[in-house]
Amino acid sequence: MLRIAKFIFILFIITECIACSGPKKHSGTIRIRWAQDPETLDPLAMANIYADEGLNLLHTSLLAFDNPKGQLIPWLASKTPVVRYKDSLTLITYTLRDGATWDNGQPVQAHDVAFTLKAMNCPGLPNEGIKVRLDFIRDIQFDPHDSRRFTLVCKGKSPDYIRESGNFFILPEYALDKVGTLRPISLTYLQHSDTVTLARNPVLSAFVSRYQAADLAHHPDRLPGCGPYQLEQWQSGQFLRFRRKSNWWATQLRPFPIQLAAHPKAIEYRIIPNPGTSLLALREGTLDVYPLIPAKDFNSLRASASARQKLNFYTHPSYEIVTLGFNTKQPLLEDRLTRQALSHLLNIPGLIQATEYGLAERTVGLISKRSRPYYNDSLPLLSYDPAQTVVLLQKAGWLRQADGNWFRRTVNGAAQKLAFTINYRANDPLFEQIGLQFQNAAKAIGIAINLKPTESSLLSARLREGSYDVYIRTIAGNPFIFNFAPILHTASIGVLNYTRFGTANSDKLIEAISAEADQKRKVLLLRKFQLLLQQESPLVPLFFLPYRLVASNQIANLQPSGIKPGYEVKAIITQPAHNSQ
Amino acid sequence: MLRLLLTRLLRLLPVTWGIVSVFFLLSRALPDDQLLARAIESQLDTGSRAITAPQRQALELQLRRRLGLDKPVFYFSIQRSATGGQSHWRWHGLRNQYHLWWLDVVRGELGRSYRDNKPVASLLIETLRFTLPFTAAAAFLAIGAALWLSLWMTRHSRWRSYLLTILYSLDALPLFVVALVLLYLLANPDMLALFPVYGFDNPEPTDTWLANVGSYLHHLALPVFSLVLITLPGLVTQLDASLQHELQTAYAVTARAKGLAFRQVVRHHTLRNALLPVVALVTDLLPAMVAGAVVVEVIFALPGMGRLLADAAAARDYPVLQGSVLLIASVRLLSHIVADGLYWQLDPRLRSQL
């Protein structure tokens, strides 16, 4: 044993000497930190934000988002779609870019879009999420004179249909359905038949078997997209390397559409779960970009003079908002005065300073200030005012007893004590800090709050069932769509409306907002909605989180944005060392 | 001897079955919301379309059906009536998740991961390929170093107390502290950048095999060192105590009295006996080798078994969890057999009893 150990030790020493040449740097390769593996690169599954980022390099959708400008831009589509309304239907007509081809040289056609929509509705494939997102598309009509032109027939009317209808990856029909076996099957048939009928269909079964056998989750090369990159290597749990196609169709386009630019020759995503290790790798020079860096690490890095020489620091306000939500069906919290009163115990500026080093953006509602004119700037920001809490609690019928606790009598005469529990995801310092501040402020005026960090799965189950009092969580948003139905409509109770809030009026307002196409009217409706939200206080919007990004000073044009992943990887260019803040 | 080991091996089967069955039923008792949310809610939050509760239920059913979670968990269930009165037993037959999983195991299949649809067996092999080299190297180095240090302390009794104090202090440190201290000291551009920070280098076709092996070991050095430092104190203190005890025994004193050199007494007489109490500690390293070290793997970004287990637990990836538990439980029980075999070899008293 001693000899084996000696041998291993000597081997280590020898190889240390051999390998001390430092980390390898591949020229033209941008190395980016990912916290976890994308798990699957199946374009139907889109498991997490990393998978989404990787798929965006391999595939293209009809429309894309210009994140810095907050606009929808045509990508695979030659221009923004033409929208018409017919009875209760919305008809969205797209024309694919002239010159857009698959890797085998065949043009991207309307039939590929139809194939994609059908694949999204096949049973037995990992398409549950995307299927429900796009279930408003009921049919596709082809232009008999132009194989690149097609019309999506959508059920109902909503201004959001434009964005949603252009936001899915187009897949090549030739790769999985060479002879077009799915062509005779209509989208309506796939959407309206039950799963047993569909499972018995031999054509569909054969297609599903082919799809599953292709193992697209790990072999995206078997379904080559028309995006600018191809996956060169994937070592699960270690790295993924994408290389720019040498003959990508968009490079032939004249004039060249700027949104189709793909600068880096190769992109390597390095999977490093630990933030501290990622920080050292960035300093060591084995990483070029560290996106979504925690506030504490960002500040400590910026404080270091040696790091400032090598790195550039970027921040951008995001559309991810931290909220504190009340269970409005909980007898203690069912009246808005109590909820309003408790809201004044949140010291939001203090929390921003403590958790985000003063960088987060305050708000009056769920809409960011950057989304002017929708933001209701006539509303006051929530103040930290325990005295106001006391006044409002008294108005709500609460009385402070000699022992310091608050009680009130319900309609049936039972006594209620103002004490509750806050649930939040365990091991999240941000939520913990908010909970502690709220608990301390409440304790000072005699309200007992119990903090309960909860494992995420248990937390999701409790929030859905409504078996909680107060929660803290973040809500992801974007600058394109203002649809609050998923989180505040009564129809979403038991789904994502965790506060279980909803009145006839609020439902009507939410529906009107999501259906309104006229911008002026939408502005008025959204301002009214923010007022209603502040009055009813089913949830308290605390602040919009900033996204932080640190990158080597040898790269530029990261286009930081408020939408995950917080930068535009295809826009990155290399440059001589240069510092910019 | 062979019969004894075979009997032990047969006894392992029901124990393994028991461990895995309990784990199976406990894991299924947890809510699977996280698993469902990954597929559905990631695409449905504010800024997307709303779905109603019945739509959500239909979606969940489809997802459960695809993953095989729509079937009952066990052969029977106990249902309490809505009024909270009597409990009712319900028989579900053989089409239940538990039965089907064991059928697959008997056929040599461990199922597919919910997250990436990879066969669990290949996932385990893939991660063991990374885990075993560094855990095994760490185990060998720790055992070797423990032997050397214990023997050295018998000859340098002056230093023994100092060294033991250091080892006890080291033993008090959790693994993540040791790993982070090593990382910040030895792979830090502001301190000593002697080792790479994370993972492995991606070998280039032009690299020589020696350079590749060198790079591989260079990347493994800190993870291995962390594990050695955390394993060493337990082994050394146990072996040292055992050696000290054996050196006081009559046969050791007689050997010295007969004129044998101290070194020879230790090496040829007391060490063999002193190893007996350490055998259980050493065989305990076997399951640790397979289970990996989640902390080290996360800190040094190594794609090993520990990380696989932790990620699977967080995502409720039941097939991966069950496959891993089956493997680790089997190795743990196997390590007991190995310990029995080693005791048999080292202790003649055991052989004479049979």
Tab-separated table of N, CA and C in Angstrom, chain A residues 145-264:
chain	number	residue	atom	x	y	z
A	145	HIS	N	-48.536	30.243	-54.383
A	145	HIS	CA	-47.573	30.844	-55.323
A	145	HIS	C	-46.193	31.057	-54.718
A	146	ASP	N	-46.095	30.925	-53.417
A	146	ASP	CA	-44.815	31.212	-52.777
A	146	ASP	C	-44.581	30.191	-51.652
A	147	SER	N	-43.600	29.330	-51.857
A	147	SER	CA	-43.365	28.264	-50.875
A	147	SER	C	-42.794	28.797	-49.557
A	148	ARG	N	-42.453	30.095	-49.531
A	148	ARG	CA	-41.887	30.673	-48.311
A	148	ARG	C	-42.931	31.470	-47.531
A	149	ARG	N	-44.111	31.573	-48.094
A	149	ARG	CA	-45.145	32.404	-47.462
A	149	ARG	C	-46.223	31.511	-46.860
A	150	PHE	N	-46.660	31.835	-45.677
A	150	PHE	CA	-47.704	31.041	-45.030
A	150	PHE	C	-48.468	31.917	-44.029
A	151	THR	N	-49.641	31.432	-43.661
A	151	THR	CA	-50.474	32.172	-42.707
A	151	THR	C	-50.813	31.265	-41.533
A	152	LEU	N	-50.587	31.783	-40.351
A	152	LEU	CA	-50.953	31.036	-39.149
A	152	LEU	C	-52.362	31.452	-38.740
A	153	VAL	N	-53.234	30.469	-38.602
A	153	VAL	CA	-54.616	30.760	-38.211
A	153	VAL	C	-54.701	30.583	-36.697
A	154	CYS	N	-55.004	31.696	-36.029
A	154	CYS	CA	-54.980	31.659	-34.560
A	154	CYS	C	-56.380	31.869	-34.001
A	155	LYS	N	-56.658	31.126	-32.951
A	155	LYS	CA	-57.970	31.217	-32.323
A	155	LYS	C	-57.999	32.447	-31.417
A	156	GLY	N	-59.028	33.292	-31.566
A	156	GLY	CA	-59.166	34.472	-30.730
A	156	GLY	C	-58.302	35.633	-31.205
A	157	LYS	N	-58.288	36.673	-30.371
A	157	LYS	CA	-57.518	37.866	-30.746
A	157	LYS	C	-56.665	38.293	-29.549
A	158	SER	N	-55.443	38.555	-29.827
A	158	SER	CA	-54.568	39.091	-28.772
A	158	SER	C	-53.353	39.721	-29.437
A	159	PRO	N	-52.965	40.901	-28.980
A	159	PRO	CA	-51.767	41.515	-29.558
A	159	PRO	C	-50.506	40.685	-29.283
A	160	ASP	N	-50.573	39.831	-28.260
A	160	ASP	CA	-49.402	39.012	-27.913
A	160	ASP	C	-49.156	37.896	-28.915
A	161	TYR	N	-50.134	37.625	-29.765
A	161	TYR	CA	-50.000	36.532	-30.724
A	161	TYR	C	-48.823	36.756	-31.682
A	162	ILE	N	-48.552	38.013	-31.990
A	162	ILE	CA	-47.461	38.291	-32.952
A	162	ILE	C	-46.145	37.785	-32.364
A	163	ARG	N	-45.915	38.187	-31.130
A	163	ARG	CA	-44.654	37.778	-30.498
A	163	ARG	C	-44.593	36.264	-30.320
A	164	GLU	N	-45.685	35.706	-29.791
A	164	GLU	CA	-45.683	34.270	-29.503
A	164	GLU	C	-45.589	33.435	-30.776
A	165	SER	N	-46.253	33.898	-31.834
A	165	SER	CA	-46.274	33.094	-33.067
A	165	SER	C	-44.913	33.079	-33.766
A	166	GLY	N	-44.062	34.037	-33.404
A	166	GLY	CA	-42.750	34.079	-34.051
A	166	GLY	C	-41.644	33.588	-33.138
A	167	ASN	N	-42.037	33.073	-31.978
A	167	ASN	CA	-41.029	32.735	-30.959
A	167	ASN	C	-40.920	31.221	-30.749
A	168	PHE	N	-40.618	30.505	-31.786
A	168	PHE	CA	-40.293	29.077	-31.635
A	168	PHE	C	-39.327	28.706	-32.757
A	169	PHE	N	-38.495	27.710	-32.466
A	169	PHE	CA	-37.458	27.347	-33.435
A	169	PHE	C	-38.061	26.551	-34.591
A	170	ILE	N	-37.680	26.912	-35.799
A	170	ILE	CA	-38.169	26.192	-36.984
A	170	ILE	C	-37.249	24.996	-37.229
A	171	LEU	N	-37.851	23.830	-37.383
A	171	LEU	CA	-37.076	22.592	-37.526
A	171	LEU	C	-37.125	22.084	-38.969
A	172	PRO	N	-36.061	21.417	-39.403
A	172	PRO	CA	-36.036	20.945	-40.798
A	172	PRO	C	-36.859	19.659	-40.977
A	173	GLU	N	-37.762	19.718	-41.906
A	173	GLU	CA	-38.621	18.553	-42.162
A	173	GLU	C	-37.788	17.394	-42.718
A	174	TYR	N	-36.807	17.741	-43.566
A	174	TYR	CA	-36.049	16.696	-44.268
A	174	TYR	C	-35.266	15.787	-43.317
A	175	ALA	N	-34.909	16.329	-42.133
A	175	ALA	CA	-34.066	15.555	-41.223
A	175	ALA	C	-34.820	14.422	-40.540
A	176	LEU	N	-36.085	14.634	-40.257
A	176	LEU	CA	-36.829	13.608	-39.527
A	176	LEU	C	-38.035	13.059	-40.280
A	177	ASP	N	-38.394	13.713	-41.363
A	177	ASP	CA	-39.567	13.257	-42.116
A	177	ASP	C	-39.307	13.492	-43.608
A	178	LYS	N	-38.327	12.741	-44.106
A	178	LYS	CA	-37.834	12.971	-45.470
A	178	LYS	C	-38.937	12.938	-46.513
A	179	VAL	N	-39.851	11.969	-46.361
A	179	VAL	CA	-40.886	11.820	-47.405
A	179	VAL	C	-42.175	12.560	-47.058
A	180	GLY	N	-42.146	13.334	-46.003
A	180	GLY	CA	-43.305	14.168	-45.669
A	180	GLY	C	-44.519	13.378	-45.212
A	181	THR	N	-44.295	12.393	-44.344
A	181	THR	CA	-45.434	11.572	-43.896
A	181	THR	C	-46.421	12.362	-43.045
A	182	LEU	N	-45.929	13.439	-42.425
A	182	LEU	CA	-46.835	14.227	-41.571
A	182	LEU	C	-47.682	15.215	-42.378
A	183	ARG	N	-47.331	15.427	-43.635
A	183	ARG	CA	-48.034	16.456	-44.416
A	183	ARG	C	-49.539	16.227	-44.496
A	184	PRO	N	-50.010	14.980	-44.709
A	184	PRO	CA	-51.472	14.804	-44.807
A	184	PRO	C	-52.194	14.983	-43.461
A	185	ILE	N	-51.442	14.952	-42.369
A	185	ILE	CA	-52.086	15.081	-41.050
A	185	ILE	C	-52.212	16.563	-40.708
A	186	SER	N	-53.438	16.965	-40.364
A	186	SER	CA	-53.627	18.398	-40.095
A	186	SER	C	-53.313	18.729	-38.639
A	187	LEU	N	-52.994	19.993	-38.424
A	187	LEU	CA	-52.703	20.469	-37.075
A	187	LEU	C	-53.954	20.351	-36.205
A	188	THR	N	-55.110	20.627	-36.808
A	188	THR	CA	-56.385	20.548	-36.077
A	188	THR	C	-56.593	19.120	-35.563
A	189	TYR	N	-56.307	18.131	-36.427
A	189	TYR	CA	-56.465	16.729	-36.023
A	189	TYR	C	-55.575	16.431	-34.809
A	190	LEU	N	-54.338	16.916	-34.848
A	190	LEU	CA	-53.397	16.664	-33.747
A	190	LEU	C	-53.856	17.330	-32.449
A	191	GLN	N	-54.471	18.515	-32.610
A	191	GLN	CA	-54.864	19.246	-31.403
A	191	GLN	C	-56.166	18.739	-30.810
A	192	HIS	N	-57.039	18.200	-31.662
A	192	HIS	CA	-58.361	17.845	-31.159
A	192	HIS	C	-58.575	16.364	-30.899
A	193	SER	N	-57.653	15.523	-31.352
A	193	SER	CA	-57.840	14.089	-31.102
A	193	SER	C	-57.268	13.739	-29.727
A	194	ASP	N	-57.866	12.720	-29.113
A	194	ASP	CA	-57.339	12.326	-27.798
A	194	ASP	C	-56.042	11.527	-27.977
A	195	THR	N	-55.302	11.420	-26.919
A	195	THR	CA	-53.962	10.821	-27.008
A	195	THR	C	-54.007	9.347	-27.428
A	196	VAL	N	-55.089	8.648	-27.040
A	196	VAL	CA	-55.184	7.224	-27.412
A	196	VAL	C	-55.317	7.101	-28.935
A	197	THR	N	-56.187	7.935	-29.527
A	197	THR	CA	-56.364	7.914	-30.986
A	197	THR	C	-55.041	8.246	-31.672
A	198	LEU	N	-54.371	9.277	-31.170
A	198	LEU	CA	-53.111	9.687	-31.794
A	198	LEU	C	-52.048	8.598	-31.663
A	199	ALA	N	-52.045	7.955	-30.506
A	199	ALA	CA	-51.038	6.900	-30.292
A	199	ALA	C	-51.260	5.722	-31.235
A	200	ARG	N	-52.509	5.518	-31.656
A	200	ARG	CA	-52.806	4.384	-32.553
A	200	ARG	C	-52.507	4.707	-34.016
A	201	ASN	N	-52.298	5.989	-34.300
A	201	ASN	CA	-52.032	6.382	-35.689
A	201	ASN	C	-50.632	5.894	-36.091
A	202	PRO	N	-50.544	4.994	-37.078
A	202	PRO	CA	-49.227	4.413	-37.399
A	202	PRO	C	-48.207	5.440	-37.894
A	203	VAL	N	-48.694	6.446	-38.621
A	203	VAL	CA	-47.771	7.466	-39.153
A	203	VAL	C	-47.144	8.249	-37.987
A	204	LEU	N	-48.027	8.633	-37.049
A	204	LEU	CA	-47.527	9.401	-35.898
A	204	LEU	C	-46.597	8.556	-35.032
A	205	SER	N	-46.997	7.285	-34.830
A	205	SER	CA	-46.155	6.404	-33.994
A	205	SER	C	-44.775	6.257	-34.617
A	206	ALA	N	-44.752	6.085	-35.952
A	206	ALA	CA	-43.459	5.920	-36.629
A	206	ALA	C	-42.622	7.188	-36.489
A	207	PHE	N	-43.296	8.355	-36.608
A	207	PHE	CA	-42.563	9.615	-36.486
A	207	PHE	C	-42.010	9.789	-35.070
A	208	VAL	N	-42.865	9.503	-34.077
A	208	VAL	CA	-42.431	9.653	-32.681
A	208	VAL	C	-41.245	8.722	-32.404
A	209	SER	N	-41.316	7.505	-32.939
A	209	SER	CA	-40.200	6.557	-32.745
A	209	SER	C	-38.920	7.105	-33.368
A	210	ARG	N	-39.056	7.677	-34.573
A	210	ARG	CA	-37.867	8.241	-35.247
A	210	ARG	C	-37.290	9.389	-34.419
A	211	TYR	N	-38.188	10.217	-33.929
A	211	TYR	CA	-37.759	11.381	-33.156
A	211	TYR	C	-37.016	10.933	-31.897
A	212	GLN	N	-37.621	9.930	-31.217
A	212	GLN	CA	-36.999	9.458	-29.971
A	212	GLN	C	-35.662	8.765	-30.249
A	213	ALA	N	-35.632	7.990	-31.346
A	213	ALA	CA	-34.398	7.267	-31.674
A	213	ALA	C	-33.262	8.229	-32.017
A	214	ALA	N	-33.626	9.391	-32.527
A	214	ALA	CA	-32.583	10.361	-32.913
A	214	ALA	C	-31.843	10.912	-31.689
A	215	ASP	N	-32.443	10.790	-30.497
A	215	ASP	CA	-31.837	11.275	-29.248
A	215	ASP	C	-31.331	12.717	-29.412
A	216	LEU	N	-32.267	13.564	-29.799
A	216	LEU	CA	-31.898	14.957	-30.090
A	216	LEU	C	-31.441	15.710	-28.853
A	217	ALA	N	-31.804	15.193	-27.696
A	217	ALA	CA	-31.395	15.861	-26.455
A	217	ALA	C	-29.873	15.988	-26.377
A	218	HIS	N	-29.182	14.961	-26.919
A	218	HIS	CA	-27.707	14.976	-26.842
A	218	HIS	C	-27.024	15.013	-28.194
A	219	HIS	N	-27.815	14.825	-29.234
A	219	HIS	CA	-27.242	14.845	-30.585
A	219	HIS	C	-27.982	15.850	-31.456
A	220	PRO	N	-27.865	17.125	-31.129
A	220	PRO	CA	-28.586	18.124	-31.922
A	220	PRO	C	-28.143	18.136	-33.382
A	221	ASP	N	-26.965	17.547	-33.661
A	221	ASP	CA	-26.469	17.493	-35.041
A	221	ASP	C	-27.384	16.648	-35.934
A	222	ARG	N	-28.202	15.790	-35.323
A	222	ARG	CA	-29.109	14.968	-36.127
A	222	ARG	C	-30.338	15.759	-36.568
A	223	LEU	N	-30.468	16.965	-36.029
A	223	LEU	CA	-31.562	17.844	-36.462
A	223	LEU	C	-30.951	19.215	-36.713
A	224	PRO	N	-30.163	19.321	-37.800
A	224	PRO	CA	-29.407	20.564	-37.997
A	224	PRO	C	-30.336	21.761	-38.202
A	225	GLY	N	-30.143	22.784	-37.410
A	225	GLY	CA	-30.981	23.968	-37.539
A	225	GLY	C	-30.420	24.911	-38.576
A	226	CYS	N	-31.106	26.032	-38.791
A	226	CYS	CA	-30.564	26.991	-39.753
A	226	CYS	C	-29.927	28.168	-39.014
A	227	GLY	N	-29.518	27.917	-37.778
A	227	GLY	CA	-28.805	28.942	-37.019
A	227	GLY	C	-27.349	29.013	-37.436
A	228	PRO	N	-26.614	30.008	-36.915
A	228	PRO	CA	-25.237	30.229	-37.379
A	228	PRO	C	-24.192	29.262	-36.824
A	229	TYR	N	-24.531	28.507	-35.796
A	229	TYR	CA	-23.524	27.653	-35.151
A	229	TYR	C	-23.918	26.178	-35.178
A	230	GLN	N	-22.908	25.333	-35.016
A	230	GLN	CA	-23.184	23.919	-34.803
A	230	GLN	C	-22.424	23.457	-33.559
A	231	LEU	N	-22.991	22.465	-32.915
A	231	LEU	CA	-22.357	21.964	-31.695
A	231	LEU	C	-21.159	21.117	-32.079
A	232	GLU	N	-19.992	21.515	-31.618
A	232	GLU	CA	-18.781	20.784	-31.978
A	232	GLU	C	-18.480	19.699	-30.947
A	233	GLN	N	-18.662	20.024	-29.681
A	233	GLN	CA	-18.329	19.054	-28.631
A	233	GLN	C	-19.147	19.352	-27.383
A	234	TRP	N	-19.599	18.304	-26.732
A	234	TRP	CA	-20.351	18.455	-25.490
A	234	TRP	C	-19.871	17.401	-24.513
A	235	GLN	N	-19.157	17.829	-23.496
A	235	GLN	CA	-18.752	16.951	-22.399
A	235	GLN	C	-19.701	17.263	-21.260
A	236	SER	N	-20.631	16.365	-21.022
A	236	SER	CA	-21.675	16.612	-20.042
A	236	SER	C	-21.082	17.010	-18.687
A	237	GLY	N	-21.587	18.113	-18.153
A	237	GLY	CA	-21.106	18.584	-16.843
A	237	GLY	C	-19.799	19.345	-16.917
A	238	GLN	N	-19.193	19.447	-18.118
A	238	GLN	CA	-17.907	20.145	-18.236
A	238	GLN	C	-17.968	21.350	-19.177
A	239	PHE	N	-18.262	21.095	-20.425
A	239	PHE	CA	-18.306	22.219	-21.376
A	239	PHE	C	-19.085	21.841	-22.629
A	240	LEU	N	-19.517	22.875	-23.343
A	240	LEU	CA	-20.119	22.707	-24.676
A	240	LEU	C	-19.395	23.678	-25.590
A	241	ARG	N	-18.988	23.192	-26.748
A	241	ARG	CA	-18.321	24.094	-27.676
A	241	ARG	C	-19.129	24.192	-28.981
A	242	PHE	N	-19.463	25.422	-29.340
A	242	PHE	CA	-20.183	25.679	-30.584
A	242	PHE	C	-19.222	26.342	-31.552
A	243	ARG	N	-19.301	25.930	-32.824
A	243	ARG	CA	-18.437	26.549	-33.826
A	243	ARG	C	-19.296	27.162	-34.932
A	244	ARG	N	-18.886	28.342	-35.377
A	244	ARG	CA	-19.648	29.037	-36.426
A	244	ARG	C	-19.551	28.267	-37.730
A	245	LYS	N	-20.687	28.132	-38.421
A	245	LYS	CA	-20.686	27.411	-39.688
A	245	LYS	C	-19.889	28.217	-40.715
A	246	SER	N	-19.126	27.505	-41.506
A	246	SER	CA	-18.290	28.223	-42.484
A	246	SER	C	-19.134	28.740	-43.649
A	247	ASN	N	-20.258	28.069	-43.878
A	247	ASN	CA	-21.064	28.481	-45.036
A	247	ASN	C	-22.481	28.845	-44.623
A	248	TRP	N	-22.585	29.613	-43.555
A	248	TRP	CA	-23.930	29.959	-43.070
A	248	TRP	C	-24.628	30.843	-44.099
A	249	TRP	N	-25.894	30.523	-44.355
A	249	TRP	CA	-26.618	31.188	-45.434
A	249	TRP	C	-26.695	32.701	-45.287
A	250	ALA	N	-26.782	33.193	-44.040
A	250	ALA	CA	-27.001	34.633	-43.850
A	250	ALA	C	-25.817	35.466	-44.307
A	251	THR	N	-24.616	34.861	-44.344
A	251	THR	CA	-23.436	35.645	-44.737
A	251	THR	C	-23.512	36.054	-46.220
A	252	GLN	N	-24.364	35.358	-46.983
A	252	GLN	CA	-24.495	35.683	-48.415
A	252	GLN	C	-25.503	36.814	-48.659
A	253	LEU	N	-26.258	37.192	-47.614
A	253	LEU	CA	-27.328	38.173	-47.820
A	253	LEU	C	-26.754	39.572	-48.045
A	254	ARG	N	-27.315	40.264	-49.022
A	254	ARG	CA	-26.908	41.650	-49.295
A	254	ARG	C	-28.153	42.502	-49.474
A	255	PRO	N	-28.348	43.586	-48.726
A	255	PRO	CA	-27.510	44.047	-47.626
A	255	PRO	C	-27.642	43.105	-46.434
A	256	PHE	N	-26.551	43.032	-45.652
A	256	PHE	CA	-26.531	42.085	-44.540
A	256	PHE	C	-27.375	42.611	-43.369
A	257	PRO	N	-28.394	41.858	-42.943
A	257	PRO	CA	-29.213	42.329	-41.797
A	257	PRO	C	-28.393	42.244	-40.511
A	258	ILE	N	-28.268	43.348	-39.833
A	258	ILE	CA	-27.381	43.442	-38.663
A	258	ILE	C	-27.776	42.464	-37.565
A	259	GLN	N	-29.102	42.184	-37.478
A	259	GLN	CA	-29.562	41.290	-36.397
A	259	GLN	C	-29.110	39.851	-36.596
A	260	LEU	N	-28.636	39.524	-37.816
A	260	LEU	CA	-28.195	38.159	-38.077
A	260	LEU	C	-26.683	37.986	-37.862
A	261	ALA	N	-26.057	39.015	-37.369
A	261	ALA	CA	-24.597	38.932	-37.179
A	261	ALA	C	-24.249	37.863	-36.149
A	262	ALA	N	-23.195	37.107	-36.442
A	262	ALA	CA	-22.691	36.096	-35.502
A	262	ALA	C	-21.176	36.208	-35.523
A	263	HIS	N	-20.624	36.988	-34.586
A	263	HIS	CA	-19.197	37.313	-34.633
A	263	HIS	C	-18.249	36.222	-34.124
A	264	PRO	N	-18.493	35.651	-32.914
A	264	PRO	CA	-17.455	34.739	-32.406
A	264	PRO	C	-17.296	33.497	-33.301
